[in-house]
Short mmCIF file of C-alpha atoms in Angstrom, two decimals:
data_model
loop_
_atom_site.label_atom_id
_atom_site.label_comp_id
_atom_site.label_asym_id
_atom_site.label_seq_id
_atom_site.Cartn_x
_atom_site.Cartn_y
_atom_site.Cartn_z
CA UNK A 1 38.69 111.74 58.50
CA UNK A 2 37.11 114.82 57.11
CA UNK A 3 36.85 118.54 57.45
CA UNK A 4 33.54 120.04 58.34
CA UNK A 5 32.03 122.93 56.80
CA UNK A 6 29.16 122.83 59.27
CA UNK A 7 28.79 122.37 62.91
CA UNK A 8 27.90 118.77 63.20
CA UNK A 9 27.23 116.67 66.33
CA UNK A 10 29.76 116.63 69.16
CA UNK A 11 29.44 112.81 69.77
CA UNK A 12 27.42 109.50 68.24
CA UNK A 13 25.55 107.85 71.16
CA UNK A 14 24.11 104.04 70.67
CA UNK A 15 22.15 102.93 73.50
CA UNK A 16 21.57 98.71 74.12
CA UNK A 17 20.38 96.87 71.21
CA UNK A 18 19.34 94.32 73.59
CA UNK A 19 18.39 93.65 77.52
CA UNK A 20 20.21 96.82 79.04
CA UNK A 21 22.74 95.91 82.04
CA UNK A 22 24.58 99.03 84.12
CA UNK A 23 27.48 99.18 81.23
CA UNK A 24 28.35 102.62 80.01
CA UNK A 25 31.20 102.91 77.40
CA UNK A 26 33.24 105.86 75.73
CA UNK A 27 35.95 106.12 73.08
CA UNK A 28 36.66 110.01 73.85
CA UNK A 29 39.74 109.97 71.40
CA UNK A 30 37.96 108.71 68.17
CA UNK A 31 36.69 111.80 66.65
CA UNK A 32 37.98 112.04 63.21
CA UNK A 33 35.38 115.38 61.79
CA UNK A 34 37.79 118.46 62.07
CA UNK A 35 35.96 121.24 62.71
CA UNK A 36 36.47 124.42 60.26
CA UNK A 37 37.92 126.47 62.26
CA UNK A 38 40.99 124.18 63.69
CA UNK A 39 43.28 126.15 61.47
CA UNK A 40 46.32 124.51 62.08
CA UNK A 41 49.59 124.65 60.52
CA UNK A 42 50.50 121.13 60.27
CA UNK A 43 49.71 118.58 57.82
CA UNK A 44 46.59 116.24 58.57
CA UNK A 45 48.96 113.19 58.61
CA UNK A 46 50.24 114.50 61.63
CA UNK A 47 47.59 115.61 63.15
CA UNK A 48 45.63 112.07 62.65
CA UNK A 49 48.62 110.51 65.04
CA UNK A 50 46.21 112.48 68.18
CA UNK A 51 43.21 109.88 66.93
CA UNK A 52 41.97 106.98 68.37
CA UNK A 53 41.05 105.62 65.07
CA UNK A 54 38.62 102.64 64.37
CA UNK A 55 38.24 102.33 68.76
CA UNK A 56 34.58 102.79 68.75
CA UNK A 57 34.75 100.14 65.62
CA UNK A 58 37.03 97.68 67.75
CA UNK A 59 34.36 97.89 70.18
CA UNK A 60 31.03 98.04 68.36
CA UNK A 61 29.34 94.87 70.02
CA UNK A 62 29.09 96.91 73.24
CA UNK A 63 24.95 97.99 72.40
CA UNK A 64 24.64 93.81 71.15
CA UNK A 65 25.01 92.75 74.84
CA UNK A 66 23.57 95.36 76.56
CA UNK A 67 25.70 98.52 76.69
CA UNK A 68 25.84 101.75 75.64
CA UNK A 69 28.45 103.44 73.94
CA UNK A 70 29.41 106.75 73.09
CA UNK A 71 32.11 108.08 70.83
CA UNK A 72 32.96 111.45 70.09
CA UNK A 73 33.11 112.90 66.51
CA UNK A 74 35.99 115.41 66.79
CA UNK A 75 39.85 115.05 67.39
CA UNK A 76 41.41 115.37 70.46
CA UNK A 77 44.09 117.70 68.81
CA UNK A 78 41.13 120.30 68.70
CA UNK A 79 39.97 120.02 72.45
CA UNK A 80 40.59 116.56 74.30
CA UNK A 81 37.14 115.25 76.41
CA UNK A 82 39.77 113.28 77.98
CA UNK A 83 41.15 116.78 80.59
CA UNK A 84 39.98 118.94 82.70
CA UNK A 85 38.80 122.13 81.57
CA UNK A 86 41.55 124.18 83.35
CA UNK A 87 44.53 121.81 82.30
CA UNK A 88 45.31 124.67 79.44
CA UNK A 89 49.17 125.77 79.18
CA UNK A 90 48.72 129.70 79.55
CA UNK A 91 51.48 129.92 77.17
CA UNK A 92 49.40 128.97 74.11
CA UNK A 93 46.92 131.79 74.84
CA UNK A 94 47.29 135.52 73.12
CA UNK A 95 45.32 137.19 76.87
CA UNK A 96 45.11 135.95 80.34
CA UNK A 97 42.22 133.23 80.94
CA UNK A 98 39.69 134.14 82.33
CA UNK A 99 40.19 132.11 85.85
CA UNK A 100 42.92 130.64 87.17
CA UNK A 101 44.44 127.38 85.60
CA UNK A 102 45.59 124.34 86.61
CA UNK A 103 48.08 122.88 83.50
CA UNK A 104 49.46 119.26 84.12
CA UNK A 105 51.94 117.00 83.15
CA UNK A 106 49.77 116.78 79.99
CA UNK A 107 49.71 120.31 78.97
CA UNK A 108 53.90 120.15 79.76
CA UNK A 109 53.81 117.46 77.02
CA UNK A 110 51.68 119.27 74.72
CA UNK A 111 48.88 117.16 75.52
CA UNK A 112 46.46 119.00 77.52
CA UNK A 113 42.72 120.25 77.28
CA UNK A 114 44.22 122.29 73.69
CA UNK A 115 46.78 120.26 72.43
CA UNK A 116 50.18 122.84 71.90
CA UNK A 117 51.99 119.48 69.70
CA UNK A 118 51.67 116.77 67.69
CA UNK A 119 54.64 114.55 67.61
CA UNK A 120 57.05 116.72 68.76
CA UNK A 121 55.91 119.36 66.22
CA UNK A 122 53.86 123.00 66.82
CA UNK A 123 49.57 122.45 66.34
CA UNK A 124 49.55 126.40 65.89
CA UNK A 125 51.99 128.91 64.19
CA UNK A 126 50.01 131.59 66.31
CA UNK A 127 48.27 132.26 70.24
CA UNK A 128 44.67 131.22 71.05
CA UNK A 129 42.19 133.49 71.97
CA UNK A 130 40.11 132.86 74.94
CA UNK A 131 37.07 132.81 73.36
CA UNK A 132 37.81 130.41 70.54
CA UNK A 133 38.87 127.88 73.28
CA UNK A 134 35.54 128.58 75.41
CA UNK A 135 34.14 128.27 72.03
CA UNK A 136 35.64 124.53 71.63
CA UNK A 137 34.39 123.85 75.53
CA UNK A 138 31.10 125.08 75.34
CA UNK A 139 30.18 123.19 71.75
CA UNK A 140 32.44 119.91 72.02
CA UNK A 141 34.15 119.05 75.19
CA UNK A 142 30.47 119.80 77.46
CA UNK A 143 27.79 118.29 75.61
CA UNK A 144 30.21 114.97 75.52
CA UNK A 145 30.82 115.09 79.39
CA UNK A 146 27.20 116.02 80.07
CA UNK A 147 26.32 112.80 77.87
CA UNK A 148 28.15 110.61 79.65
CA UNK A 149 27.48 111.74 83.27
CA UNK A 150 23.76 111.35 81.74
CA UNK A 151 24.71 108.11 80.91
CA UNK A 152 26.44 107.27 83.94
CA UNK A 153 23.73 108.32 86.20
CA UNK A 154 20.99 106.78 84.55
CA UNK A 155 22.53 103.03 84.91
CA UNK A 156 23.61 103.97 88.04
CA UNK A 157 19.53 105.36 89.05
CA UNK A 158 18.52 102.32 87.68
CA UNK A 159 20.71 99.34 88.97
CA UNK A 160 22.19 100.78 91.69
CA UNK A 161 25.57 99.75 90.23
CA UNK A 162 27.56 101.29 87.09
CA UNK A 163 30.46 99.74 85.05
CA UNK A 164 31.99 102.43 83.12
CA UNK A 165 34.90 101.10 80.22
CA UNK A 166 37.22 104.49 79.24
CA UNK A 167 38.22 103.29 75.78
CA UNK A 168 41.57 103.90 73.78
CA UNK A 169 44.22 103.59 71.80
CA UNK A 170 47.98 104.11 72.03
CA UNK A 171 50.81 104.65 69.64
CA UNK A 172 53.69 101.57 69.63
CA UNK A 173 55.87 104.19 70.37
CA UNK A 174 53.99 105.61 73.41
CA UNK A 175 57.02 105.43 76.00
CA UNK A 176 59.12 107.50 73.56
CA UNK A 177 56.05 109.66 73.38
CA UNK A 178 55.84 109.85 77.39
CA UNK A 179 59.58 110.90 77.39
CA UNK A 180 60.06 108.08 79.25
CA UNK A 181 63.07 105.59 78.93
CA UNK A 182 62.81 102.68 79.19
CA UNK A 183 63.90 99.28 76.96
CA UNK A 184 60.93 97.19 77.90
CA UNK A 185 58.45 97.01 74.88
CA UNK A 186 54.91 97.94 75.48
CA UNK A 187 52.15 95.80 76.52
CA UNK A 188 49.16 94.98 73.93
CA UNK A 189 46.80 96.04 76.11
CA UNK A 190 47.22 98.38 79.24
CA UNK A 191 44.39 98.70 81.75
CA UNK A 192 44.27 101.89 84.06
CA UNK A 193 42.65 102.01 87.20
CA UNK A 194 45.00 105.20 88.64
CA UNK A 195 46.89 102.19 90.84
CA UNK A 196 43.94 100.63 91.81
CA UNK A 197 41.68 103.40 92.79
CA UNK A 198 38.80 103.33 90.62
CA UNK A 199 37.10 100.08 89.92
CA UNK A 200 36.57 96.89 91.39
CA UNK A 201 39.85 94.70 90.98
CA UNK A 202 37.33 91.59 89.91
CA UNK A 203 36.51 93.18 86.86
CA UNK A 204 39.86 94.12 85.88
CA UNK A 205 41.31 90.17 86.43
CA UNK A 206 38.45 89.20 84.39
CA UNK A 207 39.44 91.06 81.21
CA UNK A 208 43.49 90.30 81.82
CA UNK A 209 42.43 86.46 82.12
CA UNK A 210 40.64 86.63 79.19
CA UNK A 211 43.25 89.09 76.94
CA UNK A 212 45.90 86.72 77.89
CA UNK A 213 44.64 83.29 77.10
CA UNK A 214 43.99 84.85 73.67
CA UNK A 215 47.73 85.43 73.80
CA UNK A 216 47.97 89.14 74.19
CA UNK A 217 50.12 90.50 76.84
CA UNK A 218 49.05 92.80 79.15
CA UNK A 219 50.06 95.66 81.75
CA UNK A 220 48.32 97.66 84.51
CA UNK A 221 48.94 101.41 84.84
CA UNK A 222 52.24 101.18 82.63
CA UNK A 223 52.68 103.35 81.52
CA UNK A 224 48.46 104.66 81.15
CA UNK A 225 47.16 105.07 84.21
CA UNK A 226 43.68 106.90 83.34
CA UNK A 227 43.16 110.79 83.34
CA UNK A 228 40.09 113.09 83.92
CA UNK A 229 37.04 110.75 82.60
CA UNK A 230 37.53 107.68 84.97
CA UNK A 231 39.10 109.76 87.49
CA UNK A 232 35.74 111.86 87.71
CA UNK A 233 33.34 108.71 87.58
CA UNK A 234 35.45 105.79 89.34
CA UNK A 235 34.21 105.85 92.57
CA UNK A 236 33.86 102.07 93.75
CA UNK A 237 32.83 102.82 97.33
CA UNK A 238 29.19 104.33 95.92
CA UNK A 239 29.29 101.30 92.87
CA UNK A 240 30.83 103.37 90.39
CA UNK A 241 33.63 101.58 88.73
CA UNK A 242 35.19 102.90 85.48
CA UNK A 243 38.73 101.48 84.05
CA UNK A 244 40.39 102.73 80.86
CA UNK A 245 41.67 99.88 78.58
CA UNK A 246 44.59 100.93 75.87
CA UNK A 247 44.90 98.89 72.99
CA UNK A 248 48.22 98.70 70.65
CA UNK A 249 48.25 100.47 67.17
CA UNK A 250 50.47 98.00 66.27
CA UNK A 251 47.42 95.25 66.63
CA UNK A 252 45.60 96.62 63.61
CA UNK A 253 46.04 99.49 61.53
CA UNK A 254 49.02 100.84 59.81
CA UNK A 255 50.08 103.62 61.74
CA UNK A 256 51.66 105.78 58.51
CA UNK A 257 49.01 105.54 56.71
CA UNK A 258 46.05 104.92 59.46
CA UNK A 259 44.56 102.05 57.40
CA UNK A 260 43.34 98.98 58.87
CA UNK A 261 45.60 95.89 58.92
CA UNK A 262 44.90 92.40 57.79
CA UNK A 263 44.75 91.69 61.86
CA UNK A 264 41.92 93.94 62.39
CA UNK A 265 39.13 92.07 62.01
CA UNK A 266 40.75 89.22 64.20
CA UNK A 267 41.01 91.82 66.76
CA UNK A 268 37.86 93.24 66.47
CA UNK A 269 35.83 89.56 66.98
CA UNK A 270 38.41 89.02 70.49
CA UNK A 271 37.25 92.46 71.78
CA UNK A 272 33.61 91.44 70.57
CA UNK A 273 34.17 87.88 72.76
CA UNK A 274 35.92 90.19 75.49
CA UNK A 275 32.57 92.53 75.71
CA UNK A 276 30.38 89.42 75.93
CA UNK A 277 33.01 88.15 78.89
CA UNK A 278 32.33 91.59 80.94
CA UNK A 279 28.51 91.83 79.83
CA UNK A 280 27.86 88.21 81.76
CA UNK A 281 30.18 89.38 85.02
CA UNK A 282 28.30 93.05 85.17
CA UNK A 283 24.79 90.80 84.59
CA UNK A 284 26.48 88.21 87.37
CA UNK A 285 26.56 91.45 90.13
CA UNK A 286 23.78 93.35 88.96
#
């Protein structure tokens, strides 16, 4: 990660390196440029436990068979691509928003659009002002939805079909995280589809076939079940289909000190394997 002492790019966008198929791909979460004016009171190492680090590296063979992907180049813990733009706790503001706001479960948790906390602890030792968060919307969390529905439609223009993969990562720790109890341990790999709503379930069996012969285990909607992105673009019944697959920390880096582990570049050639697998069923419909 870095700090930035000039704006930079909101996102990194490879198109296909080869034959393009309707595939559109986004690591949202994988941002690791902190913009200068995040001014935030906690220590970086806490702040890096909001990254999705190394995704869009997990997944780099995306563009080799056909895909595009896009990745964004700031932290979530700034201003999270991944919400709506009215899921803001009112609490962390120093004035009224302008319109009226719609905070989730996500902004309860200190997760929403402006993330409030990072594990457990205070992002800010002071109120936003409305205009620094419009700020973050109109130069970060816009240009990377506007690139994506860009994205989106094109493939979707062009084939008449669109496969959209929401890309992630989650802590080992993610059900303590969630505030949710439970003694079950969490899966590998989770793949969200908002219980079934927003991609074709063929898809979905193909890539939980193929993560489990290579002896990963594997969950549905526990406890991820996709937020804003692939609730905004999975629509199945006008062929759009977009699915959000977690992967587990625990697979590959060190989550202290966010450096790769000796298993990442075993992971990283399955998921390469696994994006050939969906690249030959999205050319098998097209």
């Amino acid at each position: 990660m870095r700090f930035a002492d000039t704006e930079f790019d909101p996102y990194t966008l490879t198109p296909p390196a080869s034959s393009a198929i309707p595939l559109v791909c986004d690591s949202p979460h994988s941002g690791v440029v902190y913009p200068s004016d995040f001014q935030s009171c906690l220590p970086v190492s806490v702040l890096r436990s909001g990254e999705d680090t190394y995704v869009e590296e997990l997944w780099q063979a995306i563009p080799s068979v056909g895909g595009t992907l896009l990745a964004a180049n700031f932290p979530r813990t700034y201003i999270d691509p991944n919400r709506e733009e009215d899921d803001i706790d009112p609490n962390i503001l120093a004035e009224p928003w302008t319109t009226e706001l719609h905070p989730t479960e996500k902004s309860r948790l200190g997760h929403g659009l402006i993330w409030s906390k990072a594990r457990d602890q205070p992002v800010y030792d002071r109120k936003l002002w409305v205009a620094e968060v419009e700020n973050r919307i109109a130069t970060y969390h816009q240009p990377y939805h506007q690139a994506l529905q860009r994205e989106i439609d094109a493939a979707h223009e062009r084939f008449g079909v669109v496969w959209h993969l929401n890309l992630h990562s989650m802590p080992s720790d993610s059900y303590e995280v969630l505030e949710i109890d439970t003694d079950k341990p969490l899966a590998d790999f989770v793949l969200g589809d908002r219980d079934g709503t927003t991609c074709d379930p063929t898809l979905i069996g193909i890539i939980e076939d193929f993560l489990l012969q290579r002896g990963y285990t594997v969950a549905r909607n526990d406890p991820f079940k996709g937020v804003a992105l692939i609730a905004r673009i999975g629509r199945p019944e006008e062929n759009r289909h977009s699915l959000q697959i977690e992967v587990n920390r625990r697979l590959y880096m060190d989550e202290q000190s966010y450096e790769r582990s000796v298993n990442f570049e075993n992971l990283q050639r399955d998921i390469s394997e696994l994006s050939v697998a969906v690249a030959e069923f999205v050319r098998s419909v097209m």
